[in-house]
PDB file of C-alpha atoms in Angstrom:
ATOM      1  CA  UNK D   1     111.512 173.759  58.204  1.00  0.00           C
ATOM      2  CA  UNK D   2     110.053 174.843  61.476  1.00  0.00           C
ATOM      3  CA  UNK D   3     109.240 178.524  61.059  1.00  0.00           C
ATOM      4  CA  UNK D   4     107.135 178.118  63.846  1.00  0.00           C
ATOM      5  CA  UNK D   5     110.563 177.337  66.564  1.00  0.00           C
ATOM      6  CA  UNK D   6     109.618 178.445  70.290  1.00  0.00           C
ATOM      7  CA  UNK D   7     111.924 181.976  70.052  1.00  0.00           C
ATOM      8  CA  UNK D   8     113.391 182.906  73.363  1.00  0.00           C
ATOM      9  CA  UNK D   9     111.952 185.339  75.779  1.00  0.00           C
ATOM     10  CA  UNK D  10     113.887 188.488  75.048  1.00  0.00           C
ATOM     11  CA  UNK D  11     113.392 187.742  70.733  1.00  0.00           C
ATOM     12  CA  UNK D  12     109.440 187.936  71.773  1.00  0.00           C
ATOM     13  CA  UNK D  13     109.908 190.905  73.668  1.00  0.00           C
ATOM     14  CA  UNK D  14     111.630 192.918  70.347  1.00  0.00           C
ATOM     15  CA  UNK D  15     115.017 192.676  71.670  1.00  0.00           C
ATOM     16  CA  UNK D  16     117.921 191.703  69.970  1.00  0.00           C
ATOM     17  CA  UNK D  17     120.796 188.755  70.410  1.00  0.00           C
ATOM     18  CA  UNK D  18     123.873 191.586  71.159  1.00  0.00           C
ATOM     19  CA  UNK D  19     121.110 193.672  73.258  1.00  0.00           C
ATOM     20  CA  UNK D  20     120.327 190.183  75.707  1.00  0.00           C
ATOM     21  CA  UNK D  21     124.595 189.350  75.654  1.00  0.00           C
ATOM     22  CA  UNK D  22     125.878 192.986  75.994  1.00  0.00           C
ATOM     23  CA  UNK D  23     122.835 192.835  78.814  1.00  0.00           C
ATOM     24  CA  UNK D  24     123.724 189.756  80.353  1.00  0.00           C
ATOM     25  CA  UNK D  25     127.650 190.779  80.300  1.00  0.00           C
ATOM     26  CA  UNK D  26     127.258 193.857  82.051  1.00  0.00           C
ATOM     27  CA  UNK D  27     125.075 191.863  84.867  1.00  0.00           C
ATOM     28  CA  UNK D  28     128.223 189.694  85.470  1.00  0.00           C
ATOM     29  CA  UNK D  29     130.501 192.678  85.504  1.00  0.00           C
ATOM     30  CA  UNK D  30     128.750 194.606  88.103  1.00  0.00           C
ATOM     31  CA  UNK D  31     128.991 191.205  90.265  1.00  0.00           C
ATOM     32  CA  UNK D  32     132.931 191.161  90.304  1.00  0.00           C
ATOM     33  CA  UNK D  33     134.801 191.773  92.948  1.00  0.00           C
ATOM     34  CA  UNK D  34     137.352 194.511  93.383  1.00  0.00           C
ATOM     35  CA  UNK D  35     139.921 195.116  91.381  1.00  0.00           C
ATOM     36  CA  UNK D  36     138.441 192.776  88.632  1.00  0.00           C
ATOM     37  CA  UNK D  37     135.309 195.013  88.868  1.00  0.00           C
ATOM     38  CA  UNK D  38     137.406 198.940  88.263  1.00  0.00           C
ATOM     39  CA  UNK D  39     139.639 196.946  85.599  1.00  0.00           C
ATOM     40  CA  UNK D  40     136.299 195.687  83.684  1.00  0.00           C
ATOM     41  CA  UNK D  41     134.528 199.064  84.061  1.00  0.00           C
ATOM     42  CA  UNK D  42     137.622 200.457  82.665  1.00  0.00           C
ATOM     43  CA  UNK D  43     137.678 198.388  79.823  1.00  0.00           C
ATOM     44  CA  UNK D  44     133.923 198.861  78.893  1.00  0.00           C
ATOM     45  CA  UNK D  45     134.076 202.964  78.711  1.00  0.00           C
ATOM     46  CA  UNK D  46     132.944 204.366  76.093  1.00  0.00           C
ATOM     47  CA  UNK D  47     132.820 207.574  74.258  1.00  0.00           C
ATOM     48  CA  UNK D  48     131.054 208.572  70.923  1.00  0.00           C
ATOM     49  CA  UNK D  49     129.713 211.613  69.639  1.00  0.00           C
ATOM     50  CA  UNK D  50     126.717 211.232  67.217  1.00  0.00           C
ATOM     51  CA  UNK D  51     125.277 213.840  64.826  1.00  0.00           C
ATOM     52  CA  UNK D  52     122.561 213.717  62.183  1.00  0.00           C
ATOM     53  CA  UNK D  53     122.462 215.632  58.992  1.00  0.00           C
ATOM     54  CA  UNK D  54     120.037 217.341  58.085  1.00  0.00           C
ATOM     55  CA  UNK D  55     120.192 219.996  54.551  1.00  0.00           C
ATOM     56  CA  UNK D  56     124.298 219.081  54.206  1.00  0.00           C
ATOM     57  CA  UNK D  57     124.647 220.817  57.573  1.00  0.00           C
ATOM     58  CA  UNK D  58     125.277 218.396  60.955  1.00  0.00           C
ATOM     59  CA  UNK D  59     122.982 219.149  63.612  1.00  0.00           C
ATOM     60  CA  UNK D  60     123.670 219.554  67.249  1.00  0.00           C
ATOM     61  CA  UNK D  61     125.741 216.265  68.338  1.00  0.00           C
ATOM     62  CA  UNK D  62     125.222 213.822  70.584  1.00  0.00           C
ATOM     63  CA  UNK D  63     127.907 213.122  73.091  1.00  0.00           C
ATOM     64  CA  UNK D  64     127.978 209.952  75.296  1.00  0.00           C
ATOM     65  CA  UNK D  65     131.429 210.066  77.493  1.00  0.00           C
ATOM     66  CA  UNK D  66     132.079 208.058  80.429  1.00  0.00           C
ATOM     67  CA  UNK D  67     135.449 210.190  80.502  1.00  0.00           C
ATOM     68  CA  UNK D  68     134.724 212.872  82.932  1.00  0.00           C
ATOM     69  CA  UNK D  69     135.547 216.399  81.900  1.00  0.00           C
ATOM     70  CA  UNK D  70     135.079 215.810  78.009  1.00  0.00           C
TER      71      UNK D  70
ATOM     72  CA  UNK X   1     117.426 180.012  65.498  1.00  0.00           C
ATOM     73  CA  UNK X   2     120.506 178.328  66.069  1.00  0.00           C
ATOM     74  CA  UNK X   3     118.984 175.109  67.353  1.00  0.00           C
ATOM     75  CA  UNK X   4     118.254 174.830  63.432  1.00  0.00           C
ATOM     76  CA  UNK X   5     121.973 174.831  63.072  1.00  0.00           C
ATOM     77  CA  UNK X   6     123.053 171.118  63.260  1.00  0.00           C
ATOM     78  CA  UNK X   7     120.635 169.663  61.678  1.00  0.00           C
ATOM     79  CA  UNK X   8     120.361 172.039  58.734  1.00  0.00           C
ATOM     80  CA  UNK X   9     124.916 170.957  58.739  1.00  0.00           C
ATOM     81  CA  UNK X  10     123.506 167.437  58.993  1.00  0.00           C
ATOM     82  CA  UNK X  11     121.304 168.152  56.121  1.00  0.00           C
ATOM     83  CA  UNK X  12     123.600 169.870  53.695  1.00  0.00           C
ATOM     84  CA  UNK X  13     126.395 166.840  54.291  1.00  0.00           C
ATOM     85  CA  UNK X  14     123.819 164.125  53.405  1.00  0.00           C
ATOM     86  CA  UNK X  15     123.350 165.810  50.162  1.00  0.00           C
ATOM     87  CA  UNK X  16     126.448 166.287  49.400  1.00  0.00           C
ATOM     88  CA  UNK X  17     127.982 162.860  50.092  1.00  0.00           C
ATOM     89  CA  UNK X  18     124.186 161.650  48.032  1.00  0.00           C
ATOM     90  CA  UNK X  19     123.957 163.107  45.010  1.00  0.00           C
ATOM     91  CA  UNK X  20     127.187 165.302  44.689  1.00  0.00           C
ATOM     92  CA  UNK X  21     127.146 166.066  40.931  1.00  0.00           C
ATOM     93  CA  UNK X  22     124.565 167.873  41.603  1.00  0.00           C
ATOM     94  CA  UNK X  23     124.433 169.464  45.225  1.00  0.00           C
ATOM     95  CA  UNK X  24     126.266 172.322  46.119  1.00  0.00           C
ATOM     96  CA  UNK X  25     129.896 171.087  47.486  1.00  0.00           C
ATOM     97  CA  UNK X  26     132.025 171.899  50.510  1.00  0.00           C
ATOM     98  CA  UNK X  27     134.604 174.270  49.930  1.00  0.00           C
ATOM     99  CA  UNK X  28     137.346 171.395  50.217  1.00  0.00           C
ATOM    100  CA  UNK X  29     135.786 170.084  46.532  1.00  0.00           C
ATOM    101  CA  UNK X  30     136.362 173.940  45.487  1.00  0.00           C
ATOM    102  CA  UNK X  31     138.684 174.069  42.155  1.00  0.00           C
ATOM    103  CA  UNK X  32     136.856 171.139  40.269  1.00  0.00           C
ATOM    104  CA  UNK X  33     133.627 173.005  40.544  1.00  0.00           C
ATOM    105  CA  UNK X  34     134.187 175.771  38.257  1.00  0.00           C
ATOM    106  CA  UNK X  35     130.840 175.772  35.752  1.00  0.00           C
ATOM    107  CA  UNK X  36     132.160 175.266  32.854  1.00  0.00           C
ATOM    108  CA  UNK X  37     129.318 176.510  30.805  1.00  0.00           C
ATOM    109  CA  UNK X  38     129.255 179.429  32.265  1.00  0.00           C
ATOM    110  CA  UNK X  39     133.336 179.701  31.348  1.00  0.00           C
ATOM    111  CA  UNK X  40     132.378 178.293  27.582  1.00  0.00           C
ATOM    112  CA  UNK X  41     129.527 181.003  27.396  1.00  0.00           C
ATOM    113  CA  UNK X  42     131.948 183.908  28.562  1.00  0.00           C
ATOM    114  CA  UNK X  43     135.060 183.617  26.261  1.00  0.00           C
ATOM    115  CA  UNK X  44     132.564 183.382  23.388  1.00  0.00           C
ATOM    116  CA  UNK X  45     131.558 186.593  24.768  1.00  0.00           C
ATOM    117  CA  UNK X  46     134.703 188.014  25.941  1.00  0.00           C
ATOM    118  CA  UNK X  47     137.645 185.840  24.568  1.00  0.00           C
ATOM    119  CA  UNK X  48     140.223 187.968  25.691  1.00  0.00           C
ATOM    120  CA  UNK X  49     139.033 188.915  29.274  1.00  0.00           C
ATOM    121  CA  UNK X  50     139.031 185.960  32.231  1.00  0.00           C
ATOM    122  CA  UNK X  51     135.780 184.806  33.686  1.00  0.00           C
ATOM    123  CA  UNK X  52     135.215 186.848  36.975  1.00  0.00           C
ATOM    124  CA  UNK X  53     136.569 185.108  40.113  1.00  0.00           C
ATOM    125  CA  UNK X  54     133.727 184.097  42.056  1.00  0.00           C
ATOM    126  CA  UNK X  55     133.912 184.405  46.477  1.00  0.00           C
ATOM    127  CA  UNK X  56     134.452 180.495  46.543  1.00  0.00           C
ATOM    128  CA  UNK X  57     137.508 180.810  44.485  1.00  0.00           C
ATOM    129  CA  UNK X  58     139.313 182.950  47.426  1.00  0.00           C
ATOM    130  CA  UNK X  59     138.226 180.634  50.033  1.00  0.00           C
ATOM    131  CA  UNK X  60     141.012 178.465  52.024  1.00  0.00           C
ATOM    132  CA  UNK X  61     139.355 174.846  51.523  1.00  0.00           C
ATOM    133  CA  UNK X  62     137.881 173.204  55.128  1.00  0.00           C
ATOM    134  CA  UNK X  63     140.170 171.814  56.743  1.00  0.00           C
ATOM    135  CA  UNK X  64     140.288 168.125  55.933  1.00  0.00           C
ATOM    136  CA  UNK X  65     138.632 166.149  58.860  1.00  0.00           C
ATOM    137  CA  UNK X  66     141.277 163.786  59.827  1.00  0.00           C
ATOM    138  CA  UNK X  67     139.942 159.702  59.263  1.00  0.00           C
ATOM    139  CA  UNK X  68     140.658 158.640  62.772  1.00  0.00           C
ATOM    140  CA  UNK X  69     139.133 160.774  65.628  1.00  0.00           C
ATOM    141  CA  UNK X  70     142.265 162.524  67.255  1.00  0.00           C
ATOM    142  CA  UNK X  71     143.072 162.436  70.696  1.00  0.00           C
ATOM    143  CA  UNK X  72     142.632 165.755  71.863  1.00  0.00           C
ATOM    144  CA  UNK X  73     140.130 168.568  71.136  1.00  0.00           C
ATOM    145  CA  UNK X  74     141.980 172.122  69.907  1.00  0.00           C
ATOM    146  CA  UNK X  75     140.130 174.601  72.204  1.00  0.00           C
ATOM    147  CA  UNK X  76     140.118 178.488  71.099  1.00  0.00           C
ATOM    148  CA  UNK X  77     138.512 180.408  73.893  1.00  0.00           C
ATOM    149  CA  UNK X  78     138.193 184.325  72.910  1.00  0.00           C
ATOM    150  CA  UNK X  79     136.746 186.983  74.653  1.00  0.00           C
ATOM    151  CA  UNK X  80     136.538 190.865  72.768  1.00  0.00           C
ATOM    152  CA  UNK X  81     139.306 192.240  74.757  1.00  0.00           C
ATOM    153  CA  UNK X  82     141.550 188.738  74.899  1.00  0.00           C
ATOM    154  CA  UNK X  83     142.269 185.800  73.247  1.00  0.00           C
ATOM    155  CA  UNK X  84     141.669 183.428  76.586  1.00  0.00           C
ATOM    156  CA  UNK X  85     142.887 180.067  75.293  1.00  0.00           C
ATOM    157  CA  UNK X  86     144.509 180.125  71.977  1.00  0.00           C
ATOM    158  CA  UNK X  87     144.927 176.379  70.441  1.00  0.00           C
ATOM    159  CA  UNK X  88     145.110 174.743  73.874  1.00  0.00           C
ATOM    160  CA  UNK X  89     144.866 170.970  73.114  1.00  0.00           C
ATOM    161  CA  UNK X  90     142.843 169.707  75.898  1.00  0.00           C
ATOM    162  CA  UNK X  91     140.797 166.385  76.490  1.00  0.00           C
ATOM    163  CA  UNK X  92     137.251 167.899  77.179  1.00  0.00           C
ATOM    164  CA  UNK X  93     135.439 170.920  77.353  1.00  0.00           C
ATOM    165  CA  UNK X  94     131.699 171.207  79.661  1.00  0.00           C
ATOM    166  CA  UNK X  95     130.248 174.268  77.885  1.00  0.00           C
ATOM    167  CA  UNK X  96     126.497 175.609  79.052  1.00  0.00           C
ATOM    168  CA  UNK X  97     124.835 175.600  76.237  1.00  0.00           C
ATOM    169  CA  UNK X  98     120.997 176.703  75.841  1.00  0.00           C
ATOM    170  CA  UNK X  99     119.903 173.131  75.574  1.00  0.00           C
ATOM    171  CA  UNK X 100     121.841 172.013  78.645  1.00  0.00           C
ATOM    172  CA  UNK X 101     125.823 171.349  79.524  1.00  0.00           C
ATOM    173  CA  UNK X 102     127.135 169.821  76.955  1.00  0.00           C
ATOM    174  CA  UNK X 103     130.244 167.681  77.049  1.00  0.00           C
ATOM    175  CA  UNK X 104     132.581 168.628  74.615  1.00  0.00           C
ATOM    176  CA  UNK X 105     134.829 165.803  73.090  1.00  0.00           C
ATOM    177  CA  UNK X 106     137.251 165.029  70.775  1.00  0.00           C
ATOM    178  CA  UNK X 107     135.526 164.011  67.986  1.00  0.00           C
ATOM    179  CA  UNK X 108     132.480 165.650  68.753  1.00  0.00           C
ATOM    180  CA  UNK X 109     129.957 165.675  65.533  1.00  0.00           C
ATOM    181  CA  UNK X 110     130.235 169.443  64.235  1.00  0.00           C
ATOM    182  CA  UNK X 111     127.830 171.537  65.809  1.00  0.00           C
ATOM    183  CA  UNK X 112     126.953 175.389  66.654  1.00  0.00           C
ATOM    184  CA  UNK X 113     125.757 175.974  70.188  1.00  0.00           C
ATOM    185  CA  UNK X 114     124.512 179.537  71.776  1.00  0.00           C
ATOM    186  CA  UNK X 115     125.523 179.423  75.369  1.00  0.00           C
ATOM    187  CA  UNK X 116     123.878 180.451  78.276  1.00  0.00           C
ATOM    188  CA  UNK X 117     125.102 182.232  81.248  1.00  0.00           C
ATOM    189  CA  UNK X 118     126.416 179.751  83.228  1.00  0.00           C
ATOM    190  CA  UNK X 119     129.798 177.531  83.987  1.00  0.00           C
ATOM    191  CA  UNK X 120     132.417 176.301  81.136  1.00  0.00           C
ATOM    192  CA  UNK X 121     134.879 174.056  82.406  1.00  0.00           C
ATOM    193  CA  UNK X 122     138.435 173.143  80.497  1.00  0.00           C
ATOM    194  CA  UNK X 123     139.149 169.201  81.326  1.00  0.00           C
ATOM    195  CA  UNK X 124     143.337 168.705  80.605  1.00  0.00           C
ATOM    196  CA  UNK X 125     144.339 165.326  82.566  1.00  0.00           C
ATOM    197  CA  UNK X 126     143.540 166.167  86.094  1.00  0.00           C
ATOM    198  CA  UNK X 127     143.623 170.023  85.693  1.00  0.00           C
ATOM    199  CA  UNK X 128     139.735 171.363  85.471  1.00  0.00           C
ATOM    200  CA  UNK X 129     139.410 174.922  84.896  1.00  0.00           C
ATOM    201  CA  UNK X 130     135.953 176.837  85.056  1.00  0.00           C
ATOM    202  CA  UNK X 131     135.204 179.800  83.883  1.00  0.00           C
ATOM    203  CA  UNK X 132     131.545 181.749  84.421  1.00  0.00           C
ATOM    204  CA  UNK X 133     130.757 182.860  80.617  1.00  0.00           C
ATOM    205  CA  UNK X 134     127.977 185.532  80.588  1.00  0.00           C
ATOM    206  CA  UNK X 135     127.009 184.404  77.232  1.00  0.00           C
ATOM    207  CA  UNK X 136     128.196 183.445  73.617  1.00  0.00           C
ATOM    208  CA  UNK X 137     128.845 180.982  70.725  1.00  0.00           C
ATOM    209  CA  UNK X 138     130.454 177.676  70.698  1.00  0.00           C
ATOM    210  CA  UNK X 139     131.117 176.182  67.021  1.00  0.00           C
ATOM    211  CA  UNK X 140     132.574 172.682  67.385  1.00  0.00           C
ATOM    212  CA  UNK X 141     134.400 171.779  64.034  1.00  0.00           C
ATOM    213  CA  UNK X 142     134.561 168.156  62.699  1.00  0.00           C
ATOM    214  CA  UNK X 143     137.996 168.241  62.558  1.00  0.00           C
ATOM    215  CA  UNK X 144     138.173 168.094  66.978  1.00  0.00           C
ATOM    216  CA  UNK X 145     138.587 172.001  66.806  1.00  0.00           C
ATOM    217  CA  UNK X 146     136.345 174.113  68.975  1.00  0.00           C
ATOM    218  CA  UNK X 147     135.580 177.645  68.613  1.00  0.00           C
ATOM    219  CA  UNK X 148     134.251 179.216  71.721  1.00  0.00           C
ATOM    220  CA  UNK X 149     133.721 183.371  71.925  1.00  0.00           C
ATOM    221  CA  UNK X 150     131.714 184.594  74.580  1.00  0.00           C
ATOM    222  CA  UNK X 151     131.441 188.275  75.641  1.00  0.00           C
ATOM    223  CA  UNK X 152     132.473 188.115  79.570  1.00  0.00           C
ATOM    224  CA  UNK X 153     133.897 185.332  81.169  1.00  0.00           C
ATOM    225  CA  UNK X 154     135.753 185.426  84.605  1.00  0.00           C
ATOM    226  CA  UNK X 155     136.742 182.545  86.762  1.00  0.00           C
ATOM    227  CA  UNK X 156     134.852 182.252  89.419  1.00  0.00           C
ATOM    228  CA  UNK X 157     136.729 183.186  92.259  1.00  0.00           C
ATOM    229  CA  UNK X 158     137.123 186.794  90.756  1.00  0.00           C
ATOM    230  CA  UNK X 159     132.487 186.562  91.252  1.00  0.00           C
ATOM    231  CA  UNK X 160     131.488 188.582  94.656  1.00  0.00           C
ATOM    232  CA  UNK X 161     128.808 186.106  96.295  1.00  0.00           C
ATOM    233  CA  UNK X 162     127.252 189.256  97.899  1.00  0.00           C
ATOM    234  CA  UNK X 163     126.924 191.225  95.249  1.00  0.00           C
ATOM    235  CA  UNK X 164     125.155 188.393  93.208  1.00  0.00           C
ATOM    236  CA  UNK X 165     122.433 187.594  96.214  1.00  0.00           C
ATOM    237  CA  UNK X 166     121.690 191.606  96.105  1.00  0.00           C
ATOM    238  CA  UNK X 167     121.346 191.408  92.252  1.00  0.00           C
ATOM    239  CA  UNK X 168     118.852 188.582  92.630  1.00  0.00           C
ATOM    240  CA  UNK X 169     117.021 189.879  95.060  1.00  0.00           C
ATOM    241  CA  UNK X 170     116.474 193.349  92.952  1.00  0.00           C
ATOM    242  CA  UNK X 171     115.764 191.485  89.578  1.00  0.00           C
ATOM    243  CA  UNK X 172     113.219 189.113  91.481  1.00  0.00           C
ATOM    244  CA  UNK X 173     111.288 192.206  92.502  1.00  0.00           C
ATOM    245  CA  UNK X 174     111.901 193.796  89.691  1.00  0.00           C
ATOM    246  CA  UNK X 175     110.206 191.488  87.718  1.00  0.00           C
ATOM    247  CA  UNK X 176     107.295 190.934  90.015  1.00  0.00           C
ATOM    248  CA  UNK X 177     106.822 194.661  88.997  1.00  0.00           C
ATOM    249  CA  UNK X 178     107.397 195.337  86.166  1.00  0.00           C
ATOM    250  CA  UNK X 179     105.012 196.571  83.143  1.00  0.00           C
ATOM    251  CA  UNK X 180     106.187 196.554  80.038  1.00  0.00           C
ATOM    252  CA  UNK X 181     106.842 194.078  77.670  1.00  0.00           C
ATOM    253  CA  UNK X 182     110.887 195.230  77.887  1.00  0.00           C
ATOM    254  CA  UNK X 183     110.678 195.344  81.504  1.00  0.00           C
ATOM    255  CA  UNK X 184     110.060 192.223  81.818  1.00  0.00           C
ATOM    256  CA  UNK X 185     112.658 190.748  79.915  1.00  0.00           C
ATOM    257  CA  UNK X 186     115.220 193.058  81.284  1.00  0.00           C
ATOM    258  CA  UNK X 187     114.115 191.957  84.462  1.00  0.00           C
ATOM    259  CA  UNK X 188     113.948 188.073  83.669  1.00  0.00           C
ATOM    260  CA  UNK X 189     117.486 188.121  82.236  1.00  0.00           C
ATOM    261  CA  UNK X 190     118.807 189.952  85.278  1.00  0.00           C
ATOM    262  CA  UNK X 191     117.160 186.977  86.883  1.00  0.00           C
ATOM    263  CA  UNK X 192     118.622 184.167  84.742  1.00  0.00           C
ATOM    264  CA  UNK X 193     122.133 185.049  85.188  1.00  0.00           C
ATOM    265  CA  UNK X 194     122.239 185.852  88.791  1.00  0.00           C
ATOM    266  CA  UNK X 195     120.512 182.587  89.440  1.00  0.00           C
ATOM    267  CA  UNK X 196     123.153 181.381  87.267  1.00  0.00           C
ATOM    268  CA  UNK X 197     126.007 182.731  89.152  1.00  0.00           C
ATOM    269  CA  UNK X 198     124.431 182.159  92.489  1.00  0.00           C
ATOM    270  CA  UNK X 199     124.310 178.048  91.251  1.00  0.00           C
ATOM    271  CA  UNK X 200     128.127 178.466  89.692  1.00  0.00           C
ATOM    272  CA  UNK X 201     129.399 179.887  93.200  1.00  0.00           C
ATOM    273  CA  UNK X 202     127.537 177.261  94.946  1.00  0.00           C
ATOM    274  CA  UNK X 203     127.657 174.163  93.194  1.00  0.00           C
TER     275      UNK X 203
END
């Protein structure tokens, strides 16, 4: 069992499998041309809001919107 | 990682068909494998409870691999957002996989295949469509069914050539600066899959 298996470039560097693909996908997005490029865009937003906890009380949160305004 | 993958399938169906008393079976052998000393040991434990259901008992069995190779290959072709090609019977499929395009067949010995940016193409009679795929998985089943899922892939008509050269050009220097460990393979993949689509749009 070959433990020892050449790993690829981006593995050596401490990066993940989804990191390299959701890297490599957004590479190929950016080269579309309009209106595939807005729809794609589009369809990638994203918007989370993350808080720790910290003595059973959240602390402050962190947003990421591409939605303007929110 | 995956390169591992056929031949540790290979290796697991040689011991099965070899000694398959005792190696673990396939999922199609399911119901007649239930231990039954471990069943014998229970109800003299617990004779009026039922042994505990074990994951392999709610399994569908494999599919049975049909004894004559059929003449088409069952193509499912998903992306996250869309379901591409859903069961499309086709005669071939080229798929970019990390050790080189690989022809696609009915037939085809079962195998699991990361793909690299580059071109897939769909072969149906005369009708070849490509698609750029950005990057994925492509699990060819024994029974002529292929599973592909990648996370972007666009035909490539819908790729701007401009846009790609000007990527290129700014991952090539990027990379010829860059410090870090990271930075460099952010830089090389940029790299890799503009080359990529540069050789898609012009071979």
């Amino acid at each position: 069992m070959a433990s020892t298996a050449a790993v690829p470039f981006w593995r050596a560097a401490g990066m993940t499998y989804i990191t390299y693909s959701n890297i490599c996908a957004n590479l190929v997005r950016n080269c579309l041309k309009e209106p595939f490029k807005a729809e794609a865009l589009n369809r990638e937003k994203v918007h989370f809001s993350l808080s720790k906890w910290a003595g059973g009380k959240p602390e402050k949160p962190i947003l990421r919107s591409d939605t303007p305004g929110v | 990682m995956l390169r591992q993958g056929s031949r540790l399938l290979s290796r697991s169906v040689t011991a099965a068909s070899s000694k398959s008393a005792t190696a673990r079976a396939f999922s199609t052998e399911l119901p007649s494998t239930i231990d039954s000393t471990f069943v014998e040991s229970w109800k003299k434990v617990a004779p009026n409870m039922d042994p505990p259901q074990t994951p392999s008992s709610f399994m569908k069995p494999r599919p049975s691999t049909a004894s004559s190779i059929p003449t088409k290959l069952t193509v499912n072709f998903v992306l996250p957002y869309a379901s591409e090609l859903s069961e499309k019977e086709v005669d071939m499929v080229i798929i970019p996989a990390t050790t080189g395009q690989m022809g696609v067949l009915p037939g085809h010995v079962p195998t699991i295949a990361e793909l690299k940016p580059g071109i897939m193409s769909v072969h149906e009679g005369t009708d070849i469509k490509k698609y750029f795929v950005s990057s994925g998985f492509a699990f060819l089943h024994a029974n002529s069914v292929a599973d592909i899922i990648a996370v972007e892939a666009v035909p490539l008509e819908n790729i701007d050539a401009g846009q790609v050269q000007k990527g290129l050009a700014e991952f090539t220097q990027k990379l010829a600066s860059a410090t870090t460990d990271l930075e460099k393979a952010e830089a090389q993949i940029g790299v890799e899959v503009h080359s990529a689509m540069n050789a898609a749009l012009s071979g």
